[in-house]
Short mmCIF file of C-alpha atoms and ligand atoms in Angstrom, two decimals:
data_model
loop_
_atom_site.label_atom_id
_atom_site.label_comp_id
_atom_site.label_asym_id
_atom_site.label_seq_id
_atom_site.Cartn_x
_atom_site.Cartn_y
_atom_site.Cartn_z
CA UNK A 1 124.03 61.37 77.03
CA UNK A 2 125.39 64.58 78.15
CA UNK A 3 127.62 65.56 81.42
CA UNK A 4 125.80 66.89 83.73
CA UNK A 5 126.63 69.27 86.76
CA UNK A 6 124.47 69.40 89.29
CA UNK A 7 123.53 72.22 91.38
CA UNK A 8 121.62 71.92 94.70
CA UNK A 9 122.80 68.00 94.67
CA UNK A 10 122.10 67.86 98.61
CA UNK A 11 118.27 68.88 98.14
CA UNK A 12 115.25 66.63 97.30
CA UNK A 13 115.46 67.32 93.41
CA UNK A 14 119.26 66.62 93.33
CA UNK A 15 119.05 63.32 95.74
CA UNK A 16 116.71 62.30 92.75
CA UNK A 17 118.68 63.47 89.73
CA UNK A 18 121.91 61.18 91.50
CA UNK A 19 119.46 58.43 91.58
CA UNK A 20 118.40 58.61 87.82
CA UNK A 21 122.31 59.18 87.49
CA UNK A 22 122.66 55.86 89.46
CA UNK A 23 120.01 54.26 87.49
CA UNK A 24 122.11 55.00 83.95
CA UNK A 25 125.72 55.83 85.31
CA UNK A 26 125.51 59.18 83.83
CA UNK A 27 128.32 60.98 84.01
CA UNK A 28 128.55 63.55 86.61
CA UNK A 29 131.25 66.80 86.25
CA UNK A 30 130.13 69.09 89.05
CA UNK A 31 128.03 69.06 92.68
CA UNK A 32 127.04 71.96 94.80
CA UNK A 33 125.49 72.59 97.87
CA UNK A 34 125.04 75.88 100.04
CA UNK A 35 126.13 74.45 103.60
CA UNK A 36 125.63 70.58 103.93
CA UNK A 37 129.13 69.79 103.28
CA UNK A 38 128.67 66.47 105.25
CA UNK A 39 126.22 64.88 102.72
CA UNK A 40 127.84 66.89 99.59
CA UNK A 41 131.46 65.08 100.30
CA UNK A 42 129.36 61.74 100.53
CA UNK A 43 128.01 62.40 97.24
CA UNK A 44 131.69 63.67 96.02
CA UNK A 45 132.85 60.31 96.93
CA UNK A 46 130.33 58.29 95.51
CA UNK A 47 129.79 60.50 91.91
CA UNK A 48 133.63 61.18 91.56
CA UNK A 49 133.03 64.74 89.52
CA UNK A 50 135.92 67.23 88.65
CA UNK A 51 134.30 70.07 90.37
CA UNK A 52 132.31 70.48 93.65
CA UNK A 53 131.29 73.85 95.03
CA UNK A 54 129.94 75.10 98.56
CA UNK A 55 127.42 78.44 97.83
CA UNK A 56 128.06 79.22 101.35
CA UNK A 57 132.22 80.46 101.41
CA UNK A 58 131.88 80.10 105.36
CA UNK A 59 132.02 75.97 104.81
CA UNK A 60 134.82 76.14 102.29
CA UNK A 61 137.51 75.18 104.75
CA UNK A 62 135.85 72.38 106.16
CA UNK A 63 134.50 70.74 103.03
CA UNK A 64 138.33 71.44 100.93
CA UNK A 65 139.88 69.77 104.38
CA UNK A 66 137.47 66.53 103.53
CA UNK A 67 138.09 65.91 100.55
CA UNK A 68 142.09 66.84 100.39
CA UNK A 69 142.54 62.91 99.88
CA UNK A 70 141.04 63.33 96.41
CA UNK A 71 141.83 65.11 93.26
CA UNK A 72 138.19 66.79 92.88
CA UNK A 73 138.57 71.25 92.49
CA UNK A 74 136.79 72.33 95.50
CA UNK A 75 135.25 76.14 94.43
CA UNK A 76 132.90 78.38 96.37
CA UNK A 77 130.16 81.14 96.13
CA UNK A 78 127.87 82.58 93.39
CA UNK A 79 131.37 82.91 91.47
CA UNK A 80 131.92 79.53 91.74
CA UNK A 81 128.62 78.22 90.88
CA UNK A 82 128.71 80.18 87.83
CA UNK A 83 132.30 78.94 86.58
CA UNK A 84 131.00 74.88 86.89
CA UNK A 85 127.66 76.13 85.16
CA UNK A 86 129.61 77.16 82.07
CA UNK A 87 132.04 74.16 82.07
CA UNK A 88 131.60 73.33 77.89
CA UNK A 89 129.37 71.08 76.79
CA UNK A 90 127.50 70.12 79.72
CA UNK A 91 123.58 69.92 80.63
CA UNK A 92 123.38 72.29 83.84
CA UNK A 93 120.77 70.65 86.79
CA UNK A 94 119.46 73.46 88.53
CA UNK A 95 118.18 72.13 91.45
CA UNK A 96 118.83 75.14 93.87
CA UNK A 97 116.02 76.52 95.77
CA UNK A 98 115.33 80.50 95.26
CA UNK A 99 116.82 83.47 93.47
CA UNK A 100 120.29 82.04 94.23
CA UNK A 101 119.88 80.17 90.87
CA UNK A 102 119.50 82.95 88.52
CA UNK A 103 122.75 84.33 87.85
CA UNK A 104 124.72 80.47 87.63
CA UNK A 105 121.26 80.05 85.30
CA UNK A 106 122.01 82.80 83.10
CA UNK A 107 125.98 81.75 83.16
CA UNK A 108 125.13 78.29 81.59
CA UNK A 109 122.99 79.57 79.20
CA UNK A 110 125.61 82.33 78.14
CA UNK A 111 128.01 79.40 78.01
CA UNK A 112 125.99 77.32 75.53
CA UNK A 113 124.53 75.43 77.79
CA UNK A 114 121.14 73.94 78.00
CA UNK A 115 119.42 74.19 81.20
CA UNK A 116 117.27 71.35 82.88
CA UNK A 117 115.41 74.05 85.57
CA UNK A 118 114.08 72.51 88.50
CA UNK A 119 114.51 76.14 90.18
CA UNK A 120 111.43 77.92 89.59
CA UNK A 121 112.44 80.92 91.55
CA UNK A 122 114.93 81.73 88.61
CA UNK A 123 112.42 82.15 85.73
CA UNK A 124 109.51 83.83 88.34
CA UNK A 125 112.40 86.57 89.21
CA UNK A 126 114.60 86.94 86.08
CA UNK A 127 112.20 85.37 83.33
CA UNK A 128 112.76 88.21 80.42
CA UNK A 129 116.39 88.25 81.32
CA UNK A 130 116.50 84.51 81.47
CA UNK A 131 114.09 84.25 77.83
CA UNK A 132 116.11 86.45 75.91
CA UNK A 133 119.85 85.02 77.23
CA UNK A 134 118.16 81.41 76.07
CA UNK A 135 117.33 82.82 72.30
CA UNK A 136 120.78 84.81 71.79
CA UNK A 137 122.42 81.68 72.57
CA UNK A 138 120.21 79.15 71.66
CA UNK A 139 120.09 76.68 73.72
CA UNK A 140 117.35 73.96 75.58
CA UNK A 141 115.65 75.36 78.43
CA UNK A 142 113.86 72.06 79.36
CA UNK A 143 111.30 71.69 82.84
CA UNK A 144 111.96 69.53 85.80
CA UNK A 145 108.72 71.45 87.58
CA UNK A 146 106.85 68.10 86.91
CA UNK A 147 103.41 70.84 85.62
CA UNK A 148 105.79 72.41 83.45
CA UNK A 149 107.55 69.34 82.13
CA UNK A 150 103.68 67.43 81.99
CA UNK A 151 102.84 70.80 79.59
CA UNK A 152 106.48 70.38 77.66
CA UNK A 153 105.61 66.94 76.98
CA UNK A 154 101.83 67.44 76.08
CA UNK A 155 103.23 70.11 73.32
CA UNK A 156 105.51 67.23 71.94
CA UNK A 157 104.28 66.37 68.45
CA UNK A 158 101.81 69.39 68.33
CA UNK A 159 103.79 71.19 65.45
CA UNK A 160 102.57 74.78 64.64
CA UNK A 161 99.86 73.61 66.67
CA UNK A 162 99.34 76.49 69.70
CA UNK A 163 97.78 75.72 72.60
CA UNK A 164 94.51 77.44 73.37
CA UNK A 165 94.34 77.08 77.00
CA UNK A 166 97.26 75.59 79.46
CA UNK A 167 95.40 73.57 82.37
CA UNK A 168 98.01 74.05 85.37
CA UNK A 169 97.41 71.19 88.16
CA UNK A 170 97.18 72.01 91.91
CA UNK A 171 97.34 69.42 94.62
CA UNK A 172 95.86 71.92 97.05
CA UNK A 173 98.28 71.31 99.32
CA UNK A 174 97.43 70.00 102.98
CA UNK A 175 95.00 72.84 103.61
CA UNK A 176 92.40 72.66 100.41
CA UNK A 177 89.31 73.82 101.56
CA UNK A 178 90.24 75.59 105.07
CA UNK A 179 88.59 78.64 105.57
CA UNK A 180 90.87 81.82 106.53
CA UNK A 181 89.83 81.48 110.36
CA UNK A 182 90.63 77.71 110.22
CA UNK A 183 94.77 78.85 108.83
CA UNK A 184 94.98 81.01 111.40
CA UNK A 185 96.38 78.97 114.01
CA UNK A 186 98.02 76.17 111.62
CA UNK A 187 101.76 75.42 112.72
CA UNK A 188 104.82 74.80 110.72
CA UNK A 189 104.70 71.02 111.51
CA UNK A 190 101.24 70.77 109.87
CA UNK A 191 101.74 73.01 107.21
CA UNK A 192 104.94 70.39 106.35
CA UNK A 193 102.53 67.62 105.84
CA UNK A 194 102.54 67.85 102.42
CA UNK A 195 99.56 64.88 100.98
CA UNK A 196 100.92 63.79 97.69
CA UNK A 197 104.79 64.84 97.36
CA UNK A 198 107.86 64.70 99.78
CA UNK A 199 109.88 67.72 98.74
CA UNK A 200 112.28 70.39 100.18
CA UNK A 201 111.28 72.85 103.07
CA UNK A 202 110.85 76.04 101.32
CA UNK A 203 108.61 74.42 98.51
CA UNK A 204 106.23 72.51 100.52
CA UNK A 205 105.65 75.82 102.78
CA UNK A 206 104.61 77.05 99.13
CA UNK A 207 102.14 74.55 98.51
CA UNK A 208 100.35 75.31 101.28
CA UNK A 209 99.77 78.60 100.92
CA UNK A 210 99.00 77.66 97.16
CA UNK A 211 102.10 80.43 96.33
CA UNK A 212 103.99 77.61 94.75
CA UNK A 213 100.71 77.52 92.17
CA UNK A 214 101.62 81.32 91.87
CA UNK A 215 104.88 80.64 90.83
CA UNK A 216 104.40 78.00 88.51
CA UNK A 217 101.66 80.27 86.53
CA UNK A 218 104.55 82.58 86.10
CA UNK A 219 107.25 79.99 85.43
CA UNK A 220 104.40 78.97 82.41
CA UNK A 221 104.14 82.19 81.26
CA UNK A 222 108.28 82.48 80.59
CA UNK A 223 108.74 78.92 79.46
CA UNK A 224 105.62 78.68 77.28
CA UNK A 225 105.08 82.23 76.28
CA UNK A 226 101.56 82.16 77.57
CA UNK A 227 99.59 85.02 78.88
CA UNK A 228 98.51 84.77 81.95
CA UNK A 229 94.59 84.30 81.33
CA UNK A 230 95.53 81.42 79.05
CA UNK A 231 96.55 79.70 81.98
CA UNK A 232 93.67 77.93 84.28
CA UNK A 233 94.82 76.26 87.20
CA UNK A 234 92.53 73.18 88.37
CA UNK A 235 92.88 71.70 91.58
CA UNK A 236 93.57 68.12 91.10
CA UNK A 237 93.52 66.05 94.59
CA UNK A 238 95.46 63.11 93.77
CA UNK A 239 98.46 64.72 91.81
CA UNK A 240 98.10 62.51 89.30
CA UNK A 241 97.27 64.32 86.57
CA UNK A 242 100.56 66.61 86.43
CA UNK A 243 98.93 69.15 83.75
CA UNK A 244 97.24 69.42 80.56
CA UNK A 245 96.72 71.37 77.30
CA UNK A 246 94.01 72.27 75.18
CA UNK A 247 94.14 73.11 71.72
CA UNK A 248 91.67 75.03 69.46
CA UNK A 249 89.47 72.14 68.57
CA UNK A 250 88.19 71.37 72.08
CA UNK A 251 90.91 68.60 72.26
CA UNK A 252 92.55 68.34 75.94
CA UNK A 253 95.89 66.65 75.88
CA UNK A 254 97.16 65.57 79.42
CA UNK A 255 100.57 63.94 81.04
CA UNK A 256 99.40 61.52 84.17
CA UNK A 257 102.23 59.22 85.98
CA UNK A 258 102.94 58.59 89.83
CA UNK A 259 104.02 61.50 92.16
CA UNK A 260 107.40 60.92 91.83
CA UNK A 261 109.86 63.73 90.45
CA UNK A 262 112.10 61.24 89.06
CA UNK A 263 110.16 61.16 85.72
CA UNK A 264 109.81 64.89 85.31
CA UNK A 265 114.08 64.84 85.84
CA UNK A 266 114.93 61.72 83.77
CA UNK A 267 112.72 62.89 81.00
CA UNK A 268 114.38 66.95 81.16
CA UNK A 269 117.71 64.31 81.38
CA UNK A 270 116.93 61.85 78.20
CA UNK A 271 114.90 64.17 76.19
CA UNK A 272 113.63 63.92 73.71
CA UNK A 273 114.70 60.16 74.33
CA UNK A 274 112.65 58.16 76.49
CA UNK A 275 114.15 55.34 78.44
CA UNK A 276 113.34 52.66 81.99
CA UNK A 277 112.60 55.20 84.92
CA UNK A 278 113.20 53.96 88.58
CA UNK A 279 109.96 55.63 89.33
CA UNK A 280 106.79 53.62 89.95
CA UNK A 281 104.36 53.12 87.11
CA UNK A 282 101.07 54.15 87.29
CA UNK A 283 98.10 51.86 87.45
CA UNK A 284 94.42 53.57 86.61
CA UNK A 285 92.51 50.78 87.80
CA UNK A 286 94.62 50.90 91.09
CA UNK A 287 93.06 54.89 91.68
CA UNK A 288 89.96 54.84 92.91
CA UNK A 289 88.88 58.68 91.63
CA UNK A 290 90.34 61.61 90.21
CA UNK A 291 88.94 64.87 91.59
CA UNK A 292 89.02 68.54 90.26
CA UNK A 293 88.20 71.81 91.87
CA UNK A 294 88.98 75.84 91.91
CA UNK A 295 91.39 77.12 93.76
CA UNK A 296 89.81 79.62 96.85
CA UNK A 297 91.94 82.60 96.21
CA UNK A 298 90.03 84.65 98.48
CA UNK A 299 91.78 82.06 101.46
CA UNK A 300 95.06 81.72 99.96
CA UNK A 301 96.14 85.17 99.08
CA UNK A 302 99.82 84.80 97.66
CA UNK A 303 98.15 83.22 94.29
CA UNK A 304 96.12 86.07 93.80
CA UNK A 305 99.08 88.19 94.18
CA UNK A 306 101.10 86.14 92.44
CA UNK A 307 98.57 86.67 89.56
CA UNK A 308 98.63 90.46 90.11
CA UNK A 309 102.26 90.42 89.70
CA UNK A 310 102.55 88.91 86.55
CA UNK A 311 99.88 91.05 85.00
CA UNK A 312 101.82 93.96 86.11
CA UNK A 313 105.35 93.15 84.90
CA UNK A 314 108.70 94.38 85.13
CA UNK A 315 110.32 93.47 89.10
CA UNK A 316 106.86 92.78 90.05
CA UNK A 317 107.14 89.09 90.22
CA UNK A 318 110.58 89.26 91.60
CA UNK A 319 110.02 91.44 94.84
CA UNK A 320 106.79 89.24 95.16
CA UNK A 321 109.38 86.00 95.01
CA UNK A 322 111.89 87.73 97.14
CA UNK A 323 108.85 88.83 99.63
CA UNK A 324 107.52 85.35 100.13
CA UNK A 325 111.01 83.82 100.31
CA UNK A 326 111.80 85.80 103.19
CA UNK A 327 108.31 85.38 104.20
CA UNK A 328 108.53 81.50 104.36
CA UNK A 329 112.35 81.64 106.42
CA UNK A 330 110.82 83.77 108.99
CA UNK A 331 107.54 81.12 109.22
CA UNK A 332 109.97 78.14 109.13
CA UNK A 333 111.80 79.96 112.07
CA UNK A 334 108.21 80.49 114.09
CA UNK A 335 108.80 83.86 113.97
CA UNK A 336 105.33 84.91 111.67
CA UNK A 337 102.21 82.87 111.46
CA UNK A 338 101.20 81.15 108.40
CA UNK A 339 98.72 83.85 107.27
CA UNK A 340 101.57 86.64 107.68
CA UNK A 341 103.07 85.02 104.44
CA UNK A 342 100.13 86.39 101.98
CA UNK A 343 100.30 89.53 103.98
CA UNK A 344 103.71 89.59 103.25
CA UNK A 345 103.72 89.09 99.31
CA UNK A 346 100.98 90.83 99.06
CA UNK A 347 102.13 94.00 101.06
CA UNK A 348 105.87 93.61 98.64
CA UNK A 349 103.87 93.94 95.30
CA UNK A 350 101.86 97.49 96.86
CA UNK A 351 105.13 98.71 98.64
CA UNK A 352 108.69 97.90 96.65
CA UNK A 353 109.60 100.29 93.93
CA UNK A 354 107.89 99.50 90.38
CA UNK A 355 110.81 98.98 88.03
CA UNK A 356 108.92 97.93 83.96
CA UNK A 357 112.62 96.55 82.58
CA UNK A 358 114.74 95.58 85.34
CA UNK A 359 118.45 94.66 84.46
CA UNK A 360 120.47 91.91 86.94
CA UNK A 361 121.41 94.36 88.86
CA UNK A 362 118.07 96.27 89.49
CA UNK A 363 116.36 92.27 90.58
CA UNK A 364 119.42 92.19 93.21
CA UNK A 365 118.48 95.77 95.01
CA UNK A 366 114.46 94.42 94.37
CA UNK A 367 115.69 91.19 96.56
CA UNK A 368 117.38 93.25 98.67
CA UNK A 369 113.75 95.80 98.84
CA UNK A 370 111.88 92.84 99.34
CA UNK A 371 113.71 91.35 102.21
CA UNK A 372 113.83 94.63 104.05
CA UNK A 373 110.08 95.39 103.44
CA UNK A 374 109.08 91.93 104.84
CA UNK A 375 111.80 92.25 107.96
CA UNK A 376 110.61 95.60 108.83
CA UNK A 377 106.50 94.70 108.47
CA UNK A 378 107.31 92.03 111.44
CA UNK A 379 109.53 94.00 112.96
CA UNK A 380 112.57 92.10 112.46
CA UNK A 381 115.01 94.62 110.38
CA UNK A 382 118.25 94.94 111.65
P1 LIG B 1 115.85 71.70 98.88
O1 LIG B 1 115.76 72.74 99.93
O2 LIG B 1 115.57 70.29 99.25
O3 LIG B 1 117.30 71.76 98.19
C1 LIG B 1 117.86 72.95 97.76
C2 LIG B 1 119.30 72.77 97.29
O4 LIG B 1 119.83 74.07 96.98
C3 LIG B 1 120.23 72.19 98.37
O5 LIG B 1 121.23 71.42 97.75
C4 LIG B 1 120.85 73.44 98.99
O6 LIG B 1 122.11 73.18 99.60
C5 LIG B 1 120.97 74.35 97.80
N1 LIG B 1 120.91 75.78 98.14
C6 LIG B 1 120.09 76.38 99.05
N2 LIG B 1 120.32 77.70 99.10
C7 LIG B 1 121.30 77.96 98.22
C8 LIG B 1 122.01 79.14 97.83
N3 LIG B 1 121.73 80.33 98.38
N4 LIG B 1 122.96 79.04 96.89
C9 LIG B 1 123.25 77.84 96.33
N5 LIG B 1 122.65 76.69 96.67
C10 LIG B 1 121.68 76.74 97.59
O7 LIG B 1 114.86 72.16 97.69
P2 LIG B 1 114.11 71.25 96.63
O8 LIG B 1 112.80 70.83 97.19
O9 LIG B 1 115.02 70.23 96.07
O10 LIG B 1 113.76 72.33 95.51
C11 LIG B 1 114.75 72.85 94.63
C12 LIG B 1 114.05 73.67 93.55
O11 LIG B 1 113.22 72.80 92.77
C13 LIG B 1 113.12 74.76 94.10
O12 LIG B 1 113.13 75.85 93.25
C14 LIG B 1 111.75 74.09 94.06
O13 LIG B 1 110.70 75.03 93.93
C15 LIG B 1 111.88 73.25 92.79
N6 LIG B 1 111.00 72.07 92.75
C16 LIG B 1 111.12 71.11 93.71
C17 LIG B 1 110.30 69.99 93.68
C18 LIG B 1 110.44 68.88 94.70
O14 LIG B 1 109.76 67.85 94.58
N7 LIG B 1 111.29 69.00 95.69
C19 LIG B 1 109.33 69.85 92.66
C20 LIG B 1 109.26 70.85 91.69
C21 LIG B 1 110.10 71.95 91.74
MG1 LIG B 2 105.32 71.78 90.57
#
């Protein structure tokens, strides 16, 4: 099996990926982590890679002074993110939450690399930049998203076979079938309560406004070169069935398994191998129902947007990304209510500057637009 280096290794994806590394003593080059240097030299100590790197250069000191005992290259910042990414001959873990993971994305690809991306916010931002770096050089782009790696492995064995129509899974998040007046007043500690999955901050915020649905349509459209009307999305209570596709014939092909994200990383890991997974198997005769339903996107207005962005293109999706990510900091801070956040995206995609073929550096200044528009709507700009 291939090296891997990990990045985000402190989050909930990476905590899983080092215990499907655990589970097969894969080998492990690099870590990262933007600030919990505490839990990242733990991991150092316990993985033994050649590289670790702090995103944030303010904890560089501290986490070099830890591990001085040890022979392992301490590095910092995007730059050094993007130097482990391109280490040869590795599989690059992208388990980083937001935009952050684009450019060390695009550095492992342009390095040969092939990508296991658990960082949707890459592809949702940077997917035609991401797309065409992945052709020129060729290499895997394989889904940890456990929708998008359901679809991936639905498509396995189709063979010129296209899909008609990708069925995208929803949980619903805790709030399915609240009414606008009902969100109003919900706090951060309820909207944290995710029912199925136990993930990182940022995402489970997402799933309860239903924008992480948003961004997995648009993740789809990059990784499977859908359009976005190809692509229903069904709620589906229990998380249990993680997506499904149907082909021309009527036939629906679907992935089911227990909500646990260490399949969808093993299998982005192994592929197209399958081997033992720590995670629990799933017993049908053990569920008692599986429900589906439509999403209300009249209630939960970032997925409409989200929507509207993709149809209109270019830096569209990436200042409604950026909006929402600053969006969700400023929620998980109490500084906005929870309906503020679809205000917020919503408000980015009329308001930042169109741009149809953004480069790198035109997504950075639409990050940077985003931000500011969302800081100065709650009057927060400094
Ligand atoms: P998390 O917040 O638990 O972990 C994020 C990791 O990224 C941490 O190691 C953190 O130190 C690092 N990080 C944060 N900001 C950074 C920056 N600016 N530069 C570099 N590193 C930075 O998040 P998570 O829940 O593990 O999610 C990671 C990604 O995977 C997200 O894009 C999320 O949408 C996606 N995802 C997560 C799950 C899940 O079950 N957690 C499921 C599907 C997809
Ligand atoms: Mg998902």
């Amino acid at each position: 099996m291939d090296k891997i280096i990990l990045l985000g290794s402190t989050g909930s994806i990476g905590k899983q990926t080092l215990d499907v590394c655990r589970a097969h003593n894969i080998e492990v080059r690099a870590l990262s982590a933007n600030s919990g240097v505490e839990l990242l030299e733990q991991q150092a100590r316990e993985f033994s890679p050649e590289y670790v790197v702090i995103a944030d250069e303010d904890f560089y000191g501290d986490l070099k002074q830890r591990l001085s005992d040890t022979s392992i290259k301490v590095l910092a910042g995007e730059k050094g993110l993007c130097e482990v990414s391109a280490l040869p001959k590795c599989k690059v873990v992208n388990a980083i939450v937001g935009m952050a993971g684009l450019v060390p994305t695009l550095s492992a690809i342009k390095a040969g690399n092939d990508v296991a991306l658990a960082n949707k916010e890459t592809l949702v931002s940077g997917g035609p930049l991401v797309i065409d770096a992945v052709k020129r050089a060729g290499v895997k782009l394989i889904p940890i998203d456990s929708e998008h790696s359901a679809i991936f492995q639905c498509l396995q064995g189709a063979g010129d076979n296209r899909f008609s129509k990708i069925i995208l899974t929803a949980s619903g998040g805790p709030f399915f079938g609240k009414t606008r007046l009902e969100l109003a007043a919900v706090t951060k500690e309820q909207a944290l309560e995710h029912p199925n999955w136990d993930m990182g901050e940022k995402i489970t915020i997402d799933s309860a406004t239903l924008m992480n649905k948003g961004l997995e349509l648009i993740e789809a459209v990059w990784l499977f070169g859908a359009s976005p009307d190809e692509i229903e999305i069904v709620v589906q209570r229990q998380s249990i069935i993680h997506s499904a596709v149907e082909f021309e014939d009527g036939a629906v092909i679907a992935q089911l398994g227990s909500a646990d994200m260490r399949l969808p990383i093993q299998y982005a890991l192994t592929y197209p191998e399958r081997i033992e997974c720590p995670a629990k198997k799933l017993s049908l005769t053990e569920l008692e129902q599986l429900t589906f339903g439509k999403p209300d996107e009249d209630t939960f207005e970032c997925l409409a947007a989200a929507k509207r962005a993709i149809v209109k293109g270019g830096n569209a999706p990436c200042a409604v990304n950026c909006a929402n990510e600053a969006a969700v900091r400023l929620f998980l801070e109490n500084k906005i209510r929870f309906l503020d956040i679809g205000d917020a995206v919503s408000g980015a995609l009329e308001n930042v500057k169109f741009i149809a073929k953004p480069t790198l550096y035109e997504l950075k200044s639409t990050k940077k637009a985003s931000e500011e528009f969302v800081l100065k709507k709650f009057g927060y700009s400094k």
